[in-house]
Amino acid sequence: MTLLVDATPLVKEPHPLPVAPRPWVLPSLFAAFNVVLLVFFSGLFFAFPCRWLAQNGEWAFPVITGSLFVLTFFSLISLNFSDPGILHQGSAEQGPLTVHVVWVNHRAFRLQWCPKCCFHRPPRTYHCPWCNICVEDFDHHCKWVNNCIGHRNFRCFMLLVLSLCLYSGAMLVTCLIFLVRTTRLPFSADKAIAIVVAVSAAGFLVPLSLLLLIQAVSVSSADRTYKGKCRHLQGYNPFDQGCASNWYLTICAPLGPKYMAEAVQLQRVVGPDWTSMPNLHPPMSPSALNPPARPGPQPQPLDPSKPGKGPPGRGEAAVLQEFHTGPVLPLLLQEPPGEVRPSSRPCAPGDARSTST
């Protein structure tokens, strides 16, 4: 019995097309729609029930609700354009094979390499897939404002949630008082608008109150809402300094340096006392490859065998400021003594900025 062999030639399957990056237009439009929604319902509220109360001599309601509206609107706009703690792109000089270990309250953390931002991420720093950036002390990505919530804008986020809760509650109470005061009056447009605004305010107040409670518990325990937090904490949170200290570090403590500045370079130490020095050696001499040390105390390399005792909490890149008074990230990415760093080009600016930890 002869075997029939299919004579159809093998065709190599085409490679799938690269996945296009997420468009930024729709998230930006959704964030703008939320601002318009706030202004729209506020306009209905101040034009109908609040106006009737003011005309009848009860000025406390428009004054209180007006102040809360200004605070809420300012917090919303500020959070939309705030810096969550974006870390500058590094370079591929060190590569992912270099191991960096830091200590936080007697617990070792191995810094994870971000292949898109080309540097070793500090503890609790994650790469946001929606924004394509690495955010220090990443909490979550808020789609309502189309921005990440991290170390530098968490206070503004808490202020926004608190002001929204207070403003929604004030609108609900004002509309209910208006409906009670106009019970004997015939049904009018003011009553219809007051019912619509009261139902909308109650619908927003319930989830916002739940969100505020969750965030308050998270701050009290120095925890994060990001789902990747449970992978490396394993029942013990080295960033927990107690309820009072956690709230102080979150709300009142200094934010530290802003790494988004153009002058920040993660691969070398840059201090305010740095001055340019002319190169007196030939370009190819060994002395030209090793520039002279800048004056002042030199930073010591991080010793993994000695645990740090810096203040944990929000902005965990600051836990190593005990070893160096300048920016912390350059020290974290410092090469071990005696190691020669190969020359390579930095990451291209067009590279995407992994949620993997």
GROMACS .gro file of C-alpha atoms in nm:
model
  357
    1MET     CA    1   0.000   0.000   0.000
    2THR     CA    2   0.150   0.326  -0.109
    3LEU     CA    3   0.138   0.635   0.108
    4LEU     CA    4   0.011   0.949  -0.049
    5VAL     CA    5   0.216   1.245   0.039
    6ASP     CA    6   0.056   1.586   0.029
    7ALA     CA    7   0.241   1.789  -0.223
    8THR     CA    8   0.119   2.121  -0.089
    9PRO     CA    9   0.423   2.331  -0.008
   10LEU     CA   10   0.465   2.453   0.347
   11VAL     CA   11   0.398   2.821   0.383
   12LYS     CA   12   0.555   3.008   0.670
   13GLU     CA   13   0.294   3.176   0.882
   14PRO     CA   14   0.325   3.552   0.885
   15HIS     CA   15   0.430   3.716   1.206
   16PRO     CA   16   0.148   3.887   1.393
   17LEU     CA   17   0.142   4.259   1.372
   18PRO     CA   18   0.279   4.443   1.673
   19VAL     CA   19   0.020   4.551   1.922
   20ALA     CA   20  -0.048   4.919   1.890
   21PRO     CA   21  -0.013   5.124   2.207
   22ARG     CA   22  -0.329   5.217   2.388
   23PRO     CA   23  -0.476   5.537   2.250
   24TRP     CA   24  -0.474   5.834   2.481
   25VAL     CA   25  -0.768   6.014   2.323
   26LEU     CA   26  -1.050   5.812   2.479
   27PRO     CA   27  -0.912   5.816   2.836
   28SER     CA   28  -0.852   6.190   2.808
   29LEU     CA   29  -1.204   6.248   2.680
   30PHE     CA   30  -1.345   6.040   2.966
   31ALA     CA   31  -1.153   6.248   3.221
   32ALA     CA   32  -1.279   6.568   3.056
   33PHE     CA   33  -1.634   6.428   3.060
   34ASN     CA   34  -1.609   6.380   3.437
   35VAL     CA   35  -1.514   6.746   3.481
   36VAL     CA   36  -1.809   6.851   3.262
   37LEU     CA   37  -2.041   6.621   3.460
   38LEU     CA   38  -1.936   6.783   3.787
   39VAL     CA   39  -1.994   7.132   3.647
   40PHE     CA   40  -2.329   7.032   3.493
   41PHE     CA   41  -2.484   6.888   3.810
   42SER     CA   42  -2.342   7.173   4.015
   43GLY     CA   43  -2.500   7.423   3.779
   44LEU     CA   44  -2.840   7.255   3.815
   45PHE     CA   45  -2.802   7.248   4.190
   46PHE     CA   46  -2.709   7.616   4.229
   47ALA     CA   47  -2.963   7.737   3.970
   48PHE     CA   48  -3.272   7.571   4.116
   49PRO     CA   49  -3.291   7.435   4.475
   50CYS     CA   50  -2.999   7.636   4.612
   51ARG     CA   51  -3.129   7.956   4.450
   52TRP     CA   52  -3.473   7.909   4.610
   53LEU     CA   53  -3.317   7.866   4.954
   54ALA     CA   54  -3.103   8.176   4.908
   55GLN     CA   55  -3.401   8.381   4.800
   56ASN     CA   56  -3.581   8.278   5.117
   57GLY     CA   57  -3.300   8.401   5.340
   58GLU     CA   58  -3.110   8.078   5.401
   59TRP     CA   59  -2.765   8.177   5.279
   60ALA     CA   60  -2.578   7.909   5.475
   61PHE     CA   61  -2.656   7.644   5.213
   62PRO     CA   62  -2.510   7.823   4.908
   63VAL     CA   63  -2.208   7.942   5.105
   64ILE     CA   64  -2.116   7.595   5.235
   65THR     CA   65  -2.190   7.409   4.913
   66GLY     CA   66  -2.017   7.678   4.705
   67SER     CA   67  -1.697   7.647   4.909
   68LEU     CA   68  -1.705   7.268   4.876
   69PHE     CA   69  -1.758   7.296   4.500
   70VAL     CA   70  -1.454   7.522   4.462
   71LEU     CA   71  -1.242   7.280   4.666
   72THR     CA   72  -1.366   6.978   4.469
   73PHE     CA   73  -1.315   7.142   4.131
   74PHE     CA   74  -0.965   7.260   4.223
   75SER     CA   75  -0.869   6.911   4.348
   76LEU     CA   76  -1.003   6.744   4.034
   77ILE     CA   77  -0.817   6.974   3.796
   78SER     CA   78  -0.497   6.953   4.000
   79LEU     CA   79  -0.507   6.572   4.006
   80ASN     CA   80  -0.560   6.556   3.630
   81PHE     CA   81  -0.235   6.743   3.563
   82SER     CA   82  -0.029   6.631   3.863
   83ASP     CA   83   0.296   6.435   3.860
   84PRO     CA   84   0.242   6.099   4.036
   85GLY     CA   85   0.616   6.048   4.087
   86ILE     CA   86   0.740   5.958   3.740
   87LEU     CA   87   1.090   5.818   3.743
   88HIS     CA   88   1.327   5.925   3.469
   89GLN     CA   89   1.430   5.678   3.202
   90GLY     CA   90   1.769   5.521   3.268
   91SER     CA   91   2.013   5.363   3.025
   92ALA     CA   92   2.105   5.010   2.928
   93GLU     CA   93   2.461   5.039   3.059
   94GLN     CA   94   2.409   4.813   3.361
   95GLY     CA   95   2.153   4.573   3.216
   96PRO     CA   96   1.920   4.334   3.397
   97LEU     CA   97   2.200   4.103   3.509
   98THR     CA   98   2.325   4.343   3.773
   99VAL     CA   99   2.181   4.260   4.115
  100HIS     CA  100   2.091   4.540   4.355
  101VAL     CA  101   1.962   4.466   4.705
  102VAL     CA  102   1.832   4.724   4.952
  103TRP     CA  103   1.717   4.680   5.311
  104VAL     CA  104   1.400   4.825   5.460
  105ASN     CA  105   1.350   4.758   5.831
  106HIS     CA  106   1.557   4.437   5.828
  107ARG     CA  107   1.395   4.303   5.514
  108ALA     CA  108   1.585   4.267   5.189
  109PHE     CA  109   1.436   4.383   4.860
  110ARG     CA  110   1.592   4.292   4.529
  111LEU     CA  111   1.542   4.579   4.288
  112GLN     CA  112   1.356   4.465   3.980
  113TRP     CA  113   1.480   4.562   3.637
  114CYS     CA  114   1.232   4.747   3.417
  115PRO     CA  115   1.310   4.656   3.055
  116LYS     CA  116   1.104   4.947   2.923
  117CYS     CA  117   1.246   5.224   3.140
  118CYS     CA  118   1.597   5.069   3.163
  119PHE     CA  119   1.672   5.097   3.534
  120HIS     CA  120   1.629   4.902   3.856
  121ARG     CA  121   1.307   5.004   4.025
  122PRO     CA  122   1.305   5.094   4.397
  123PRO     CA  123   1.069   4.904   4.628
  124ARG     CA  124   0.701   4.964   4.554
  125THR     CA  125   0.778   5.121   4.220
  126TYR     CA  126   0.581   4.971   3.933
  127HIS     CA  127   0.541   5.025   3.562
  128CYS     CA  128   0.194   5.148   3.472
  129PRO     CA  129   0.073   4.978   3.151
  130TRP     CA  130  -0.175   5.257   3.075
  131CYS     CA  131   0.069   5.547   3.109
  132ASN     CA  132   0.388   5.359   3.004
  133ILE     CA  133   0.586   5.504   3.293
  134CYS     CA  134   0.741   5.383   3.616
  135VAL     CA  135   0.578   5.551   3.917
  136GLU     CA  136   0.740   5.574   4.258
  137ASP     CA  137   0.523   5.428   4.535
  138PHE     CA  138   0.257   5.323   4.283
  139ASP     CA  139  -0.093   5.289   4.431
  140HIS     CA  140  -0.322   5.252   4.129
  141HIS     CA  141  -0.417   5.403   3.796
  142CYS     CA  142  -0.728   5.621   3.826
  143LYS     CA  143  -0.924   5.616   3.501
  144TRP     CA  144  -1.159   5.890   3.624
  145VAL     CA  145  -0.875   6.143   3.598
  146ASN     CA  146  -0.659   5.950   3.348
  147ASN     CA  147  -0.357   5.964   3.575
  148CYS     CA  148  -0.158   5.737   3.803
  149ILE     CA  149  -0.179   5.775   4.179
  150GLY     CA  150   0.163   5.759   4.337
  151HIS     CA  151   0.401   5.923   4.579
  152ARG     CA  152   0.370   6.283   4.465
  153ASN     CA  153  -0.007   6.314   4.408
  154PHE     CA  154  -0.158   6.075   4.664
  155ARG     CA  155  -0.238   6.367   4.893
  156CYS     CA  156  -0.426   6.541   4.615
  157PHE     CA  157  -0.615   6.218   4.547
  158MET     CA  158  -0.719   6.186   4.911
  159LEU     CA  159  -0.825   6.551   4.911
  160LEU     CA  160  -1.036   6.492   4.599
  161VAL     CA  161  -1.212   6.187   4.743
  162LEU     CA  162  -1.278   6.364   5.074
  163SER     CA  163  -1.407   6.681   4.907
  164LEU     CA  164  -1.630   6.479   4.673
  165CYS     CA  165  -1.781   6.296   4.969
  166LEU     CA  166  -1.847   6.619   5.156
  167TYR     CA  167  -1.982   6.796   4.849
  168SER     CA  168  -2.213   6.509   4.753
  169GLY     CA  169  -2.341   6.486   5.109
  170ALA     CA  170  -2.400   6.863   5.123
  171MET     CA  171  -2.590   6.857   4.792
  172LEU     CA  172  -2.804   6.565   4.911
  173VAL     CA  173  -2.889   6.733   5.242
  174THR     CA  174  -2.966   7.066   5.073
  175CYS     CA  175  -3.199   6.906   4.820
  176LEU     CA  176  -3.383   6.713   5.091
  177ILE     CA  177  -3.428   7.029   5.299
  178PHE     CA  178  -3.556   7.209   4.990
  179LEU     CA  179  -3.809   6.933   4.921
  180VAL     CA  180  -3.927   6.943   5.283
  181ARG     CA  181  -3.966   7.322   5.278
  182THR     CA  182  -4.167   7.313   4.953
  183THR     CA  183  -4.397   7.025   5.044
  184ARG     CA  184  -4.713   7.241   5.033
  185LEU     CA  185  -4.614   7.412   4.710
  186PRO     CA  186  -4.725   7.269   4.373
  187PHE     CA  187  -4.485   7.052   4.175
  188SER     CA  188  -4.246   7.266   3.971
  189ALA     CA  189  -3.920   7.252   3.780
  190ASP     CA  190  -3.729   7.333   4.098
  191LYS     CA  191  -3.863   7.017   4.264
  192ALA     CA  192  -3.787   6.803   3.959
  193ILE     CA  193  -3.430   6.929   3.939
  194ALA     CA  194  -3.387   6.885   4.316
  195ILE     CA  195  -3.497   6.519   4.289
  196VAL     CA  196  -3.259   6.453   4.000
  197VAL     CA  197  -2.966   6.616   4.181
  198ALA     CA  198  -3.047   6.436   4.509
  199VAL     CA  199  -3.058   6.093   4.341
  200SER     CA  200  -2.731   6.162   4.157
  201ALA     CA  201  -2.561   6.286   4.473
  202ALA     CA  202  -2.674   5.977   4.667
  203GLY     CA  203  -2.552   5.752   4.385
  204PHE     CA  204  -2.206   5.910   4.397
  205LEU     CA  205  -2.190   5.936   4.776
  206VAL     CA  206  -2.210   5.560   4.846
  207PRO     CA  207  -1.912   5.443   4.633
  208LEU     CA  208  -1.707   5.749   4.723
  209SER     CA  209  -1.757   5.684   5.094
  210LEU     CA  210  -1.652   5.323   5.044
  211LEU     CA  211  -1.343   5.434   4.851
  212LEU     CA  212  -1.251   5.683   5.122
  213LEU     CA  213  -1.282   5.411   5.387
  214ILE     CA  214  -1.063   5.172   5.187
  215GLN     CA  215  -0.796   5.436   5.136
  216ALA     CA  216  -0.803   5.533   5.504
  217VAL     CA  217  -0.746   5.170   5.606
  218SER     CA  218  -0.470   5.141   5.345
  219VAL     CA  219  -0.290   5.448   5.478
  220SER     CA  220  -0.325   5.337   5.840
  221SER     CA  221  -0.149   5.008   5.765
  222ALA     CA  222   0.099   5.153   5.509
  223ASP     CA  223  -0.054   4.922   5.252
  224ARG     CA  224  -0.128   4.963   4.883
  225THR     CA  225  -0.434   4.893   4.672
  226TYR     CA  226  -0.212   4.760   4.391
  227LYS     CA  227  -0.265   4.386   4.352
  228GLY     CA  228   0.107   4.308   4.322
  229LYS     CA  229   0.179   4.417   4.680
  230CYS     CA  230   0.092   4.078   4.833
  231ARG     CA  231   0.357   3.896   4.635
  232HIS     CA  232   0.660   4.016   4.826
  233LEU     CA  233   0.521   4.129   5.162
  234GLN     CA  234   0.397   3.779   5.260
  235GLY     CA  235   0.221   3.876   5.578
  236TYR     CA  236   0.490   4.115   5.704
  237ASN     CA  237   0.488   4.479   5.601
  238PRO     CA  238   0.829   4.640   5.663
  239PHE     CA  239   0.689   4.981   5.566
  240ASP     CA  240   0.441   4.991   5.854
  241GLN     CA  241   0.553   5.243   6.117
  242GLY     CA  242   0.232   5.256   6.316
  243CYS     CA  243  -0.096   5.432   6.240
  244ALA     CA  244   0.009   5.782   6.346
  245SER     CA  245   0.348   5.769   6.172
  246ASN     CA  246   0.192   5.628   5.856
  247TRP     CA  247  -0.054   5.916   5.834
  248TYR     CA  248   0.222   6.168   5.898
  249LEU     CA  249   0.445   6.020   5.627
  250THR     CA  250   0.152   6.018   5.385
  251ILE     CA  251   0.004   6.362   5.446
  252CYS     CA  252   0.270   6.582   5.608
  253ALA     CA  253   0.616   6.444   5.532
  254PRO     CA  254   0.830   6.616   5.263
  255LEU     CA  255   0.791   6.467   4.918
  256GLY     CA  256   1.164   6.468   4.837
  257PRO     CA  257   1.326   6.534   4.500
  258LYS     CA  258   1.125   6.544   4.181
  259TYR     CA  259   1.280   6.287   3.949
  260MET     CA  260   1.095   6.411   3.643
  261ALA     CA  261   1.333   6.708   3.612
  262GLU     CA  262   1.535   6.712   3.294
  263ALA     CA  263   1.866   6.748   3.479
  264VAL     CA  264   1.825   6.425   3.676
  265GLN     CA  265   2.044   6.144   3.546
  266LEU     CA  266   2.004   5.809   3.715
  267GLN     CA  267   2.344   5.670   3.631
  268ARG     CA  268   2.561   5.926   3.813
  269VAL     CA  269   2.552   6.149   4.117
  270VAL     CA  270   2.466   6.512   4.053
  271GLY     CA  271   2.486   6.752   4.346
  272PRO     CA  272   2.445   7.128   4.390
  273ASP     CA  273   2.816   7.167   4.461
  274TRP     CA  274   2.921   7.009   4.130
  275THR     CA  275   3.139   7.228   3.912
  276SER     CA  276   3.272   7.155   3.566
  277MET     CA  277   3.648   7.096   3.551
  278PRO     CA  278   3.856   7.119   3.235
  279ASN     CA  279   4.002   6.796   3.105
  280LEU     CA  280   4.380   6.836   3.118
  281HIS     CA  281   4.457   6.487   2.990
  282PRO     CA  282   4.469   6.355   2.635
  283PRO     CA  283   4.142   6.202   2.518
  284MET     CA  284   4.281   5.847   2.505
  285SER     CA  285   4.477   5.852   2.830
  286PRO     CA  286   4.357   5.636   3.120
  287SER     CA  287   4.308   5.946   3.333
  288ALA     CA  288   4.053   6.080   3.087
  289LEU     CA  289   3.837   5.771   3.138
  290ASN     CA  290   3.827   5.834   3.513
  291PRO     CA  291   3.722   6.196   3.574
  292PRO     CA  292   3.848   6.361   3.893
  293ALA     CA  293   3.627   6.329   4.198
  294ARG     CA  294   3.419   6.630   4.288
  295PRO     CA  295   3.500   6.809   4.616
  296GLY     CA  296   3.312   6.726   4.931
  297PRO     CA  297   3.220   6.395   5.094
  298GLN     CA  298   3.191   6.111   4.848
  299PRO     CA  299   2.886   5.879   4.864
  300GLN     CA  300   2.960   5.533   4.995
  301PRO     CA  301   2.835   5.230   4.801
  302LEU     CA  302   2.535   5.056   4.949
  303ASP     CA  303   2.631   4.757   5.161
  304PRO     CA  304   2.364   4.483   5.138
  305SER     CA  305   2.483   4.334   5.467
  306LYS     CA  306   2.376   4.643   5.667
  307PRO     CA  307   2.005   4.707   5.693
  308GLY     CA  308   1.885   5.061   5.651
  309LYS     CA  309   1.680   5.242   5.912
  310GLY     CA  310   1.538   5.518   5.698
  311PRO     CA  311   1.177   5.626   5.731
  312PRO     CA  312   0.955   5.392   5.528
  313GLY     CA  313   0.607   5.487   5.423
  314ARG     CA  314   0.505   5.677   5.114
  315GLY     CA  315   0.800   5.749   4.884
  316GLU     CA  316   1.005   5.440   4.969
  317ALA     CA  317   1.294   5.568   4.759
  318ALA     CA  318   1.367   5.791   5.058
  319VAL     CA  319   1.453   5.498   5.287
  320LEU     CA  320   1.811   5.510   5.167
  321GLN     CA  321   1.870   5.881   5.227
  322GLU     CA  322   2.059   5.780   5.541
  323PHE     CA  323   2.345   5.676   5.313
  324HIS     CA  324   2.338   5.981   5.086
  325THR     CA  325   2.199   6.330   5.111
  326GLY     CA  326   2.141   6.373   4.737
  327PRO     CA  327   1.902   6.194   4.505
  328VAL     CA  328   1.854   5.833   4.609
  329LEU     CA  329   1.805   5.668   4.273
  330PRO     CA  330   2.160   5.735   4.148
  331LEU     CA  331   2.293   5.564   4.459
  332LEU     CA  332   2.068   5.265   4.409
  333LEU     CA  333   2.199   5.226   4.058
  334GLN     CA  334   2.565   5.272   4.152
  335GLU     CA  335   2.802   5.006   4.024
  336PRO     CA  336   2.993   4.795   4.277
  337PRO     CA  337   3.350   4.909   4.347
  338GLY     CA  338   3.602   4.796   4.092
  339GLU     CA  339   3.350   4.716   3.820
  340VAL     CA  340   3.400   4.873   3.480
  341ARG     CA  341   3.083   4.985   3.314
  342PRO     CA  342   3.065   4.905   2.943
  343SER     CA  343   2.972   5.184   2.713
  344SER     CA  344   2.637   5.160   2.538
  345ARG     CA  345   2.382   5.397   2.404
  346PRO     CA  346   2.100   5.511   2.629
  347CYS     CA  347   1.746   5.399   2.577
  348ALA     CA  348   1.575   5.569   2.291
  349PRO     CA  349   1.322   5.829   2.393
  350GLY     CA  350   1.056   5.645   2.196
  351ASP     CA  351   1.093   5.326   2.398
  352ALA     CA  352   0.789   5.228   2.591
  353ARG     CA  353   0.814   5.300   2.954
  354SER     CA  354   0.596   4.588   3.328
  355THR     CA  355   0.380   4.560   3.591
  356SER     CA  356   0.587   4.257   3.690
  357THR     CA  357   0.770   4.294   4.017
   0.00000   0.00000   0.00000
